Amino acid sequence: MRISLFIPCFVDQMSPRTGVAVVEVLERLGHEVLYPEGQTCCGQPAFNSGFCDQARCVAEHFLDTFADAEHVVVPSGSCAAMVKVFYPELFQGTKRAAEAKALGERTWEFSQFLVEKLGVGDVGASFAGKVTFHDGCHGLRELGVHAAPRTLLRHVRGLELVEMGEARTCCGFGGTFAVKFPEISTAMAQVKCNSIIDCGAHTVVSNDPSCLMQIRGYFDKHGNTLPCLHLAEVLART
Amino acid sequence: MSAITDEFHRAAGSVADDDDQRAFMRKALGGYEHTRAGTEARFTSWQAARDAAAALKWDALENLHALIQQFVDKLEKRGVKVCWAEDAVQARSYILEVVRAHQARSIIKSKCMTSEEIHLNELLEHEGFNVIESDLGEYIVQLRKEAPYHFVFPSMHLRRGQIDDLFVEKHGYVSNEDPEALTMEARRVLRRKYLEADIGFTGANFGIAETGMISITENEGNARLTTALPKVHIALMGIEKIIPTLDDLALLLPMLATAGTGQQLTCYNSQYSGPRSGDEPDGPEEFHLVLLDNHRTRLLADPEQRDALRCIRCGACLNVCPIFKNIGGHSYGTTYQGPIGAVITPHLRGLQDWKHLSHASSLCGACTETCPVRIDLHHHLLRNRRNAAKAAPTMFERVVYGAFAGVMRRPWLYRTLTKGSRFLNWLGKPVAGTVLDPVRAWRRTRTLPDPAKQSFKDYWKQHRKAGDAVRASAPTVPTVPPAPPAAGAQS
Ligand code: SF4
């Protein structure tokens, strides 16, 4: 299958290894991975701040970039939700409404793509240790991603999956929210991180790189070196 | 930043900093979630019930005009005096008039958030009347001269010891923290107040058009006493509380109880249809109903957000909201706290003054997931943000998002700038964490990773070249992908 990747702007810059891992996993499964090089951002920061014209401008660029893509895979529930759920609203009543909707239907969050589209549970990965999974809220509630990442993790050799008490609780990232309301955002990170520690996991895994930035940032500030990995990074390990 | 926003930041920040208070709330609401999950499971399908309740309330809103008319006609036929109050001022002056006309000294109230909305207690007290809240939680916050903390659990922020102290101070109570003893103390004081009251004041959870009744949901029996003992009953109800038929309660009462407290049904659900009729032994001699608009019709006119009027004020969205749990109810500074408050307050009290509540959300969607009438809560926060930005964008944001769009639609510019950002990052090291640091707010409590040495785009260039090389040397399908530079490395 020919799969086009969308690597969100901050993954491109801050944690490219997540994108690399996605490439590895998909190629290992025998797929052809494409990366349209003109891609930048999905426009979510402007959209979430209420600046829809500016967001639409960026989203149009996204539509252009992925116009020919058969399947777009995104290693972030939040950016995938932007395309799948919010583009139709953003383009409502415009010339490109149908195009936006169609692209949304061809766009997938990484784990959901593997499990639901490709029907893969076991990607042949090994990872020793006790792992807990953090659901990014956009993936969880906008896209209904819950079972897929867990299915994939359960098939990883050597990996023990444990659930934390606050699994469904937001980590407090929320984009600009994290800097506009740092006190609230940090209090939420504290609840999340304590729950991760309490469940006894040695590694926290998520399908959302932005949540990982928040969780890792909080742990790091508090001198905790608990590894925070993207799901793809675990699945890439053989 | 406006004074209202400033105050929000201050209050929210102080609770967010208070580990004890937050742990206390998490524990209380954790108990709620557990109980509620059990009750939900007793529905054949809670999700189907949500669909039905949402559709029912939606239909009621679509036919609001006719239903209200039907409702009022029935009530008036039975001698109820109905006041159509366009806003808080009209509602307040009508109520004050009734109170004055009866030369009332004392008014007993059962829980009514709508009366908080129109600041009724302040008015009546200012006019020299004695007002007593009879719901235990409300009574406690009233004694403390505080606003309700949560519109269903008004004093949930208080520990037993604090209530004990309060009663000792205000009643001369002999200290005893046993919950039953505390409740009996409140009861002892309140029972007298019912007998003394000239007027009983209530809200309404539902207004049933078919029969012309208001329905009141409660757990303490205080609303029953409030309506049974005093000679005059005044009820205040938002116009969105109308439902078509009595049968609709069969769905809505259990749902309100489940979502609100995790109960299958609240202890008391009573319907009232008018003053005491000739042959009835008890009930009020006079019954007034004040129907309040207060900008609800403005919300009704908004095709995107009018579903917010389906709200049955169960409080579930607060109970699951991570923002509420970490900043508490008083920080909002509104009558209605939590997600529903953040959604409707801008409509009721002004978008620009209250838009910060829509920004103070990570948009996690826990509220929408839990709402029994399926209000699209967290998406409405986005819509409020959009409307606010459209009406009055700040210069700063206009520049920022203008630049953002300018860069993101030009891949060459993005590449140039992101290359430059590594340099800037190096240059910016000395100012990290100082006032000159643009991400200071982040860095105060969290670390920020440096941009990676090699971006994904750079990696991809190499990868593609390597892939081409592999393909050239072995035209069959490459089985071994080239080793990526830093796959799986930890920061
Ligand atoms: S918005 Fe929904 S969950 Fe929140 S109080 Fe209203 S009905 Fe309950």
XYZ file of C-alpha atoms and ligand atoms in Angstrom:
737
model
C 0.000 0.000 0.000
C 1.180 3.541 -0.735
C 0.992 5.558 2.432
C 1.588 9.280 2.683
C 2.904 10.536 5.976
C 2.011 13.759 7.641
C 4.661 14.576 10.202
C 3.334 17.484 12.280
C 5.533 20.576 12.358
C 6.627 20.199 15.968
C 7.467 16.520 15.451
C 9.561 17.534 12.466
C 11.456 19.929 14.683
C 11.380 18.540 18.194
C 11.031 14.794 17.985
C 11.822 13.646 14.455
C 12.632 10.207 15.861
C 8.875 9.654 16.155
C 8.493 10.189 12.425
C 11.472 7.959 11.746
C 9.910 5.200 13.810
C 6.660 5.476 11.869
C 8.576 5.082 8.622
C 10.393 2.058 10.016
C 7.244 0.311 11.152
C 5.337 0.891 7.937
C 8.249 -0.138 5.740
C 8.868 -3.205 7.836
C 5.285 -4.199 7.100
C 6.105 -3.923 3.404
C 4.394 -0.665 2.550
C 5.617 2.126 0.390
C 5.956 5.280 2.444
C 5.697 8.680 0.811
C 6.435 11.992 2.395
C 5.170 14.980 0.419
C 7.963 17.392 1.128
C 5.979 20.587 0.884
C 4.065 19.782 4.082
C 4.251 22.051 7.095
C 1.422 22.204 9.649
C -2.277 21.341 9.783
C -3.264 24.799 11.042
C -4.502 23.706 14.437
C -2.802 26.424 16.534
C -4.643 29.186 14.687
C -7.898 27.231 14.632
C -7.860 26.555 18.350
C -7.213 30.203 19.048
C -10.226 31.195 17.008
C -8.332 32.543 13.988
C -10.172 30.556 11.378
C -9.179 32.518 8.279
C -5.533 32.006 9.071
C -6.154 28.343 9.922
C -7.998 27.855 6.648
C -5.115 29.346 4.765
C -2.748 26.756 6.245
C -5.344 24.006 5.796
C -5.612 24.852 2.103
C -1.926 24.284 1.795
C -2.439 20.922 3.477
C -5.198 20.027 1.001
C -2.887 20.940 -1.886
C 0.001 18.963 -0.477
C -2.008 15.802 0.077
C -4.378 16.126 -2.861
C -3.099 12.956 -4.508
C -2.515 10.914 -1.353
C -4.382 7.620 -1.125
C -4.006 7.354 2.641
C -2.573 9.946 4.967
C -1.158 8.618 8.214
C -0.474 10.926 11.141
C 1.382 9.948 14.306
C -0.725 12.368 16.352
C -4.361 11.943 17.311
C -4.675 15.665 17.674
C -3.466 16.594 14.181
C -5.431 13.704 12.668
C -8.537 15.026 14.438
C -7.877 18.479 13.042
C -8.058 17.080 9.516
C -10.818 14.540 10.072
C -13.111 16.434 12.415
C -12.337 20.134 12.171
C -11.497 20.613 8.500
C -15.087 19.873 7.482
C -16.250 22.588 9.887
C -13.510 24.969 8.782
C -14.337 24.551 5.105
C -18.092 24.422 5.527
C -19.768 26.506 2.842
C -16.551 27.003 0.842
C -15.573 25.650 -2.564
C -13.249 23.107 -1.038
C -15.729 21.643 1.443
C -16.127 18.336 -0.405
C -12.398 18.014 -0.925
C -11.712 18.624 2.759
C -14.272 16.049 3.778
C -12.868 13.484 1.366
C -9.318 14.037 2.583
C -10.539 13.678 6.148
C -11.908 10.278 5.269
C -8.541 9.226 3.836
C -6.635 10.467 6.882
C -5.777 8.160 9.782
C -4.266 8.307 13.191
C -1.274 5.949 13.163
C -2.502 3.201 15.518
C -6.019 3.195 14.141
C -4.581 2.857 10.650
C -2.517 -0.169 11.603
C -5.268 -1.990 13.431
C -8.458 -0.934 11.690
C -7.318 -0.253 8.156
C -4.444 -2.715 7.783
C -5.788 -5.283 10.231
C -2.408 -5.602 11.905
C -2.045 -6.338 15.618
C 1.459 -7.714 15.778
C 4.091 -5.608 14.066
C 6.903 -7.870 15.215
C 8.206 -5.560 17.901
C 9.940 -6.365 21.185
C 10.242 -4.132 24.162
C 11.083 -5.283 27.654
C 9.259 -3.611 30.492
C 6.131 -2.449 32.172
C 4.373 0.151 30.087
C 1.318 2.321 30.590
C -0.550 4.043 27.795
C -1.673 7.653 27.861
C -4.612 8.443 25.581
C -4.298 11.799 23.888
C -7.742 13.363 24.326
C -8.255 14.319 20.707
C -7.475 10.802 19.585
C -9.614 9.334 22.340
C -12.701 11.508 22.103
C -12.678 13.048 18.635
C -11.585 9.893 16.841
C -12.510 7.139 19.280
C -8.981 5.723 19.426
C -8.801 3.519 22.499
C -8.479 -0.140 21.650
C -6.041 0.130 18.731
C -2.901 1.254 20.572
C -3.581 -1.274 23.309
C -3.960 -4.076 20.794
C -0.627 -3.138 19.282
C 1.107 -2.904 22.648
C -0.250 -6.238 23.853
C 1.402 -7.898 20.881
C 4.823 -6.469 21.629
C 7.080 -9.218 22.952
C 8.323 -8.665 26.452
C 5.982 -5.770 27.098
C 3.612 -5.736 30.040
C 0.760 -3.254 29.699
C -0.680 -1.735 32.878
C -3.476 0.843 33.069
C -3.059 3.933 35.174
C -5.928 5.261 37.307
C -6.163 8.506 35.361
C -5.808 6.940 31.910
C -8.690 8.926 30.474
C -7.686 12.182 32.139
C -6.160 14.973 30.102
C -2.443 15.637 30.622
C -3.071 19.376 30.484
C -1.259 20.209 27.264
C -4.053 21.675 25.139
C -1.887 23.764 22.784
C -1.849 27.463 23.605
C -3.705 26.599 26.817
C -0.415 25.259 28.198
C 1.191 28.695 27.989
C -1.877 30.856 28.502
C -2.819 29.066 31.693
C 0.441 27.494 32.843
C -0.710 26.984 36.440
C -3.773 24.966 35.463
C -1.907 23.105 32.767
C 0.843 22.148 35.196
C -1.595 21.049 37.889
C -3.115 18.717 35.310
C 0.331 17.419 34.341
C 1.001 16.697 37.992
C -2.152 14.582 38.323
C -1.275 12.694 35.165
C 2.361 12.112 36.081
C 1.527 10.960 39.601
C -0.913 8.488 38.169
C 1.757 7.167 35.810
C 4.127 6.667 38.711
C 1.441 5.104 40.902
C 0.608 2.401 38.385
C 4.171 1.131 38.566
C 4.979 1.511 34.876
C 8.579 1.991 33.837
C 7.704 3.697 30.592
C 4.781 5.806 29.454
C 3.669 5.517 25.865
C 1.262 7.721 23.948
C -0.008 8.238 20.436
C 0.257 11.983 20.792
C 3.634 13.693 20.666
C 2.274 16.907 22.167
C 1.066 15.098 25.292
C 4.480 13.468 25.507
C 6.146 16.862 25.414
C 3.999 17.939 28.359
C 4.510 14.749 30.359
C 8.223 14.572 29.657
C 8.630 18.270 30.399
C 6.969 17.865 33.780
C 8.875 14.723 34.735
C 12.138 16.217 33.604
C 11.634 19.370 35.630
C 11.080 17.182 38.663
C 14.171 15.123 38.061
C 12.296 12.030 36.982
C 13.857 10.284 33.999
C 10.973 7.922 33.288
C 11.016 7.308 29.533
C 8.140 8.866 27.595
C 7.865 7.283 24.175
C 5.651 7.564 21.197
C 3.838 4.359 20.334
C 5.720 4.169 17.034
C 9.034 4.254 18.860
C 8.047 1.168 20.816
C 6.694 -0.605 17.765
C 9.867 0.153 15.812
C 11.998 -1.836 18.214
C 12.677 -5.389 17.183
C -6.298 41.894 30.323
C -9.589 42.823 31.973
C -10.109 42.806 35.709
C -12.383 39.769 35.374
C -9.717 37.819 33.518
C -7.056 38.909 35.990
C -9.148 37.725 38.874
C -9.735 34.405 37.141
C -5.996 33.880 36.677
C -5.345 34.735 40.283
C -8.064 32.559 41.761
C -7.454 29.618 39.437
C -3.720 29.787 40.026
C -4.146 29.737 43.764
C -6.317 26.607 43.769
C -4.067 24.948 41.186
C -1.283 25.481 43.682
C -3.233 24.007 46.575
C -2.466 20.286 46.554
C -4.738 19.499 49.506
C -7.779 21.184 48.076
C -7.283 19.474 44.730
C -6.732 16.069 46.249
C -9.880 16.533 48.326
C -11.937 17.304 45.230
C -10.433 14.479 43.224
C -11.362 12.080 45.948
C -14.933 13.331 46.243
C -15.494 13.322 42.505
C -13.734 9.983 42.099
C -16.430 8.532 44.365
C -19.097 10.144 42.218
C -17.673 8.684 39.010
C -17.598 5.244 40.502
C -21.195 5.371 41.741
C -22.414 6.923 38.566
C -20.794 4.264 36.393
C -22.712 1.642 38.368
C -26.021 3.445 37.930
C -25.445 4.051 34.244
C -24.893 0.359 33.807
C -28.423 -0.269 35.039
C -29.882 1.457 32.007
C -30.575 -0.901 29.122
C -28.511 1.552 27.145
C -27.280 4.763 28.674
C -26.147 5.945 25.244
C -29.601 5.398 23.779
C -31.112 7.220 26.753
C -28.800 10.152 26.018
C -29.991 10.196 22.420
C -33.599 10.153 23.523
C -33.121 12.865 26.131
C -31.239 15.072 23.681
C -33.964 14.639 21.067
C -36.682 15.329 23.593
C -35.123 18.549 24.830
C -34.318 19.556 21.274
C -37.945 19.160 20.213
C -39.016 21.187 23.206
C -36.715 24.022 22.154
C -37.944 23.861 18.585
C -41.509 24.282 19.825
C -40.702 26.465 22.752
C -43.114 29.211 21.891
C -46.165 26.975 21.678
C -45.165 24.884 24.666
C -44.662 27.863 26.945
C -48.035 29.204 25.929
C -49.677 25.890 26.697
C -47.831 25.674 30.001
C -48.799 29.180 31.068
C -52.435 28.795 30.018
C -52.830 25.719 32.203
C -51.191 27.372 35.163
C -53.194 30.559 34.845
C -56.429 28.605 34.688
C -55.577 27.243 38.100
C -54.962 30.688 39.492
C -51.194 30.916 39.166
C -49.895 34.420 38.541
C -47.314 34.286 35.788
C -44.669 36.921 35.167
C -42.767 36.947 31.885
C -39.448 38.452 32.824
C -37.263 39.526 29.968
C -34.243 40.064 32.141
C -32.966 39.991 35.690
C -34.249 43.488 36.428
C -37.840 42.581 35.595
C -37.676 39.335 37.536
C -36.204 41.040 40.565
C -38.724 43.834 40.633
C -41.668 41.459 40.248
C -40.457 39.261 43.072
C -39.742 42.250 45.271
C -43.244 43.544 44.634
C -44.833 40.278 45.705
C -42.665 40.116 48.798
C -43.560 43.678 49.717
C -47.247 43.202 48.998
C -47.348 40.445 51.594
C -45.338 42.455 54.060
C -43.183 39.428 54.387
C -40.443 39.340 56.954
C -38.939 36.042 56.175
C -38.478 34.091 52.954
C -37.393 30.480 52.856
C -35.762 29.239 49.697
C -35.058 25.860 48.266
C -32.121 25.485 45.920
C -32.451 27.626 42.808
C -29.472 28.527 40.666
C -31.592 30.830 38.538
C -32.048 33.013 41.601
C -28.264 33.221 41.887
C -28.244 34.319 38.279
C -30.430 37.322 39.095
C -28.721 37.936 42.461
C -31.983 37.676 44.323
C -30.631 37.112 47.812
C -28.503 40.241 47.701
C -31.524 42.247 46.592
C -33.890 40.920 49.238
C -31.361 41.228 52.007
C -30.549 44.720 50.896
C -34.245 45.537 51.106
C -34.263 44.317 54.667
C -35.875 40.907 54.246
C -34.664 37.820 55.964
C -33.736 35.134 53.401
C -32.873 31.581 54.394
C -31.527 28.891 52.075
C -33.003 25.551 53.111
C -30.869 23.175 51.059
C -28.131 22.077 53.443
C -25.263 22.835 51.088
C -26.741 26.188 50.155
C -27.434 26.981 53.786
C -23.797 26.347 54.642
C -22.407 28.595 51.912
C -24.971 31.231 52.793
C -23.788 31.199 56.407
C -20.239 31.577 55.139
C -21.338 34.428 52.862
C -19.957 32.570 49.892
C -21.291 31.774 46.451
C -22.112 28.131 45.716
C -18.956 26.279 44.730
C -20.698 23.885 42.356
C -24.231 24.341 41.154
C -25.287 20.886 42.317
C -22.945 20.443 45.303
C -22.734 24.006 46.646
C -20.467 23.265 49.600
C -18.458 20.352 48.256
C -15.226 22.224 48.939
C -15.757 22.161 52.684
C -14.567 19.535 55.071
C -16.614 18.356 57.976
C -14.442 20.232 60.432
C -15.103 23.499 58.667
C -18.849 22.966 58.837
C -18.559 22.081 62.486
C -16.605 25.293 63.119
C -19.199 27.258 61.218
C -22.084 25.921 63.285
C -20.166 26.483 66.488
C -19.570 30.078 65.483
C -23.000 30.895 64.055
C -25.342 28.700 66.093
C -23.432 28.175 69.299
C -23.422 24.476 68.396
C -21.567 22.086 70.666
C -18.776 20.826 68.451
C -19.433 17.381 66.981
C -18.152 16.425 63.551
C -20.387 13.415 63.147
C -22.268 13.958 59.849
C -25.565 12.970 61.384
C -25.130 15.358 64.280
C -24.262 18.165 61.876
C -27.314 17.432 59.756
C -29.567 17.326 62.813
C -28.216 20.683 63.883
C -29.037 22.226 60.504
C -32.438 20.634 60.671
C -33.136 21.973 64.133
C -32.392 25.497 63.002
C -34.131 25.222 59.650
C -37.375 23.642 60.883
C -38.142 26.799 62.819
C -37.451 28.914 59.791
C -40.039 27.087 57.707
C -42.689 27.883 60.289
C -41.684 31.515 60.470
C -41.472 32.069 56.718
C -44.146 34.064 54.941
C -42.951 33.129 51.510
C -41.518 29.951 50.068
C -39.255 30.396 47.083
C -38.213 27.616 44.692
C -36.728 27.029 41.285
C -37.938 24.366 38.868
C -36.098 21.553 37.173
C -38.739 21.041 34.542
C -41.889 22.783 33.393
C -44.393 20.339 31.949
C -46.420 21.943 29.185
C -49.048 19.229 28.866
C -50.207 19.462 32.455
C -48.994 22.901 33.476
C -46.786 21.778 36.339
C -43.339 22.475 37.594
C -41.227 19.585 38.727
C -38.689 19.910 41.523
C -35.921 17.441 42.183
C -34.239 17.292 45.579
C -32.761 14.993 48.181
C -33.597 16.584 51.491
C -37.320 17.248 51.443
C -36.583 20.894 51.958
C -38.354 21.952 48.776
C -41.472 20.149 49.962
C -41.492 22.026 53.228
C -40.697 25.256 51.423
C -43.750 24.839 49.236
C -46.103 23.357 51.818
C -45.801 25.629 54.827
C -45.627 29.289 53.752
C -48.761 30.982 52.448
C -47.143 32.178 49.247
C -45.044 30.209 46.782
C -42.858 31.985 44.245
C -41.118 29.856 41.653
C -38.468 31.140 39.275
C -37.773 29.178 36.122
C -35.648 29.714 33.010
C -37.715 29.347 29.853
C -35.544 26.486 28.605
C -36.861 24.175 31.324
C -40.042 23.434 29.400
C -40.681 19.851 28.341
C -43.731 18.622 26.423
C -45.332 15.886 28.500
C -45.542 14.370 31.952
C -44.287 11.087 30.542
C -41.031 12.781 29.603
C -40.176 12.811 33.287
C -39.944 9.041 33.171
C -36.804 9.488 31.130
C -35.465 12.756 32.466
C -35.776 12.217 36.210
C -33.645 9.064 36.325
C -31.160 10.629 33.933
C -30.861 13.775 35.989
C -30.285 11.694 39.113
C -27.775 9.392 37.446
C -25.758 12.146 35.836
C -26.063 14.477 38.799
C -25.232 12.291 41.761
C -25.115 8.710 40.559
C -28.468 7.979 42.218
C -31.116 6.006 40.385
C -33.628 8.612 41.438
C -33.287 11.498 43.814
C -35.173 11.091 47.070
C -37.935 13.550 46.245
C -39.430 14.521 42.928
C -42.551 16.651 43.287
C -44.822 18.325 40.800
C -46.672 21.518 41.612
C -49.538 22.861 39.612
C -50.891 25.884 41.447
C -52.150 27.285 44.729
C -54.237 25.231 47.137
C -57.676 24.683 45.675
C -60.846 24.888 47.710
C -60.937 21.361 49.096
C -57.213 20.852 49.645
C -55.992 20.876 53.237
C -52.559 22.353 52.582
C -50.400 24.167 50.086
C -49.882 27.861 49.455
C -52.742 30.290 49.049
C -50.912 32.138 46.329
C -48.606 30.828 43.648
C -46.423 33.009 41.433
C -44.326 31.759 38.569
C -41.597 33.950 37.127
C -40.454 32.849 33.680
C -37.012 34.164 32.989
C -35.445 34.878 29.628
C -32.315 36.844 30.588
C -30.602 36.298 27.210
C -31.725 32.720 26.774
C -33.522 33.744 23.594
C -30.238 35.177 22.363
C -28.726 31.745 22.735
C -31.802 30.211 21.138
C -31.209 32.405 18.106
C -27.693 31.004 17.674
C -28.088 27.993 15.388
C -24.648 26.639 16.305
C -24.931 26.740 20.051
C -28.597 26.600 20.919
C -28.234 22.997 22.012
C -26.685 24.463 25.171
C -30.266 25.242 26.217
C -30.931 21.524 26.496
C -28.926 21.596 29.725
C -30.707 20.020 32.689
C -28.117 21.417 35.137
C -27.062 18.007 36.350
C -23.505 19.183 36.973
C -21.937 16.080 35.429
C -19.742 18.141 33.115
C -18.192 19.826 36.145
C -17.639 16.553 37.897
C -15.527 15.113 35.106
C -13.807 18.319 34.065
C -10.069 18.363 34.782
C -10.112 22.152 34.781
C -12.876 22.283 37.382
C -11.086 19.687 39.482
C -7.916 21.735 39.483
C -9.260 25.274 39.889
C -12.435 24.699 41.921
C -15.787 26.370 41.476
C -15.227 29.811 42.935
C -12.471 30.649 40.459
C -14.971 30.888 37.640
C -16.721 33.879 39.175
C -19.943 32.803 37.477
C -23.322 31.430 38.529
C -22.755 28.348 36.421
C -19.309 26.858 36.801
C -17.439 24.329 34.726
C -17.838 23.584 31.027
C -21.490 24.582 30.740
C -20.692 27.828 32.542
C -17.792 28.502 30.189
C -20.113 27.898 27.237
C -23.140 29.936 28.280
C -21.756 32.742 30.428
C -20.406 34.599 27.371
C -23.927 34.467 25.952
C -25.602 35.518 29.174
C -23.122 38.134 30.317
C -21.011 39.253 27.379
C -18.538 37.481 25.132
C -15.495 39.706 25.507
C -15.708 39.776 29.299
C -16.076 36.027 29.632
C -14.191 34.586 26.678
C -11.249 33.690 28.883
C -13.310 30.786 30.241
C -13.476 29.333 26.740
C -9.705 29.620 26.462
C -9.131 28.092 29.885
C -9.688 24.615 28.525
C -7.480 21.945 27.040
C -10.494 20.930 24.928
C -10.209 17.389 26.207
C -13.899 16.722 25.626
C -14.604 14.833 28.867
C -17.622 17.126 29.376
C -19.166 16.378 26.007
C -18.617 12.688 26.531
C -20.518 12.744 29.794
C -23.365 15.183 29.143
C -26.698 13.332 29.420
C -28.313 15.563 26.789
C -25.328 15.506 24.455
C -24.481 19.171 24.367
C -21.464 19.758 22.148
C -19.732 21.499 25.022
C -16.053 21.542 24.164
C -16.670 22.420 20.540
C -18.759 25.347 21.690
C -15.703 26.594 23.562
C -13.922 26.652 20.219
C -16.847 28.508 18.701
C -16.769 31.078 21.475
C -13.053 31.542 20.836
C -13.729 32.013 17.157
C -16.555 34.494 17.721
C -14.502 36.452 20.215
C -11.479 36.609 17.922
C -13.652 37.678 15.036
C -15.360 40.457 16.951
C -12.297 41.854 18.682
C -8.982 40.247 17.770
C -6.035 41.442 19.805
C -3.263 43.063 17.832
C -0.748 40.598 19.211
C -2.693 37.558 18.123
C -3.437 39.033 14.732
C 0.252 39.448 14.128
C 1.144 36.026 15.492
C -1.424 34.066 13.499
C -0.916 36.198 10.406
C 2.770 35.311 10.542
C 1.943 31.700 11.324
C -0.225 31.389 8.220
C 2.333 33.271 6.150
C 5.040 30.789 7.060
C 3.052 27.582 7.055
C 1.756 27.994 3.550
C 5.241 28.581 2.181
C 7.330 25.439 2.586
C 10.547 27.233 1.573
C 10.017 29.838 4.258
C 9.216 27.155 6.814
C 12.462 25.368 5.944
C 14.533 28.514 6.116
C 13.060 29.574 9.433
C 13.263 26.173 11.077
C 16.909 25.946 10.063
C 17.338 29.367 11.633
C 15.485 28.254 14.752
C 18.279 25.914 15.754
C 20.601 28.886 15.617
C 18.110 31.061 17.478
C 17.714 28.393 20.087
C 21.466 28.381 20.623
C 21.442 32.155 20.706
C 18.523 32.173 23.115
C 20.137 29.871 25.697
C 21.259 32.698 27.977
C 17.739 34.179 28.211
C 15.926 30.880 28.816
C 13.648 31.292 31.797
C 14.038 35.068 31.992
C 11.453 37.684 31.027
C 12.938 37.737 27.535
C 12.154 34.068 27.020
C 9.044 33.712 24.836
C 8.203 30.349 26.373
C 8.894 31.360 29.931
C 5.402 30.379 31.045
C 6.112 26.858 29.888
C 9.612 26.638 31.248
C 8.756 27.719 34.759
C 7.194 24.365 35.487
C 8.324 22.152 32.630
C 11.446 21.703 30.556
C 11.418 22.193 26.829
C 13.521 19.992 24.606
C 15.908 21.663 22.177
C 15.010 21.344 18.526
C 16.522 18.107 17.235
C 19.863 18.385 15.467
C 18.386 16.830 12.396
C 14.758 17.527 11.490
C 12.507 14.871 10.018
C 12.688 16.652 6.707
C 16.479 16.294 6.727
C 16.227 12.677 7.719
C 13.812 12.042 4.902
C 16.187 13.468 2.303
C 18.869 11.018 3.427
C 16.436 8.184 3.744
C 15.125 8.696 0.239
C 18.632 8.793 -1.154
C 19.603 5.662 0.720
C 16.387 3.999 -0.434
C 17.185 4.936 -4.027
C 20.653 3.494 -3.613
C 19.303 0.218 -2.222
C 16.798 0.012 -5.035
C 19.503 0.683 -7.615
C 21.769 -2.072 -6.347
C 18.996 -4.575 -5.738
C 15.945 -3.939 -7.869
C 13.866 -6.301 -5.753
C 11.885 -4.993 -2.781
C 14.281 -3.680 -0.152
C 13.901 -5.724 2.997
C 16.181 -3.782 5.272
C 15.370 -0.124 5.641
C 18.402 2.090 6.205
C 19.237 2.653 9.821
C 17.660 5.882 11.002
C 19.851 8.272 12.936
C 18.179 8.303 16.297
C 15.254 5.932 16.220
C 13.976 5.017 19.629
C 16.512 7.139 21.454
C 15.300 8.681 24.618
C 15.655 12.283 25.493
S -24.190 20.708 30.124
Fe -24.852 18.589 30.215
S -23.517 17.676 31.766
Fe -23.333 19.889 32.019
S -24.866 20.393 33.564
Fe -25.867 20.643 31.589
S -26.849 18.676 31.194
Fe -25.379 18.330 32.823
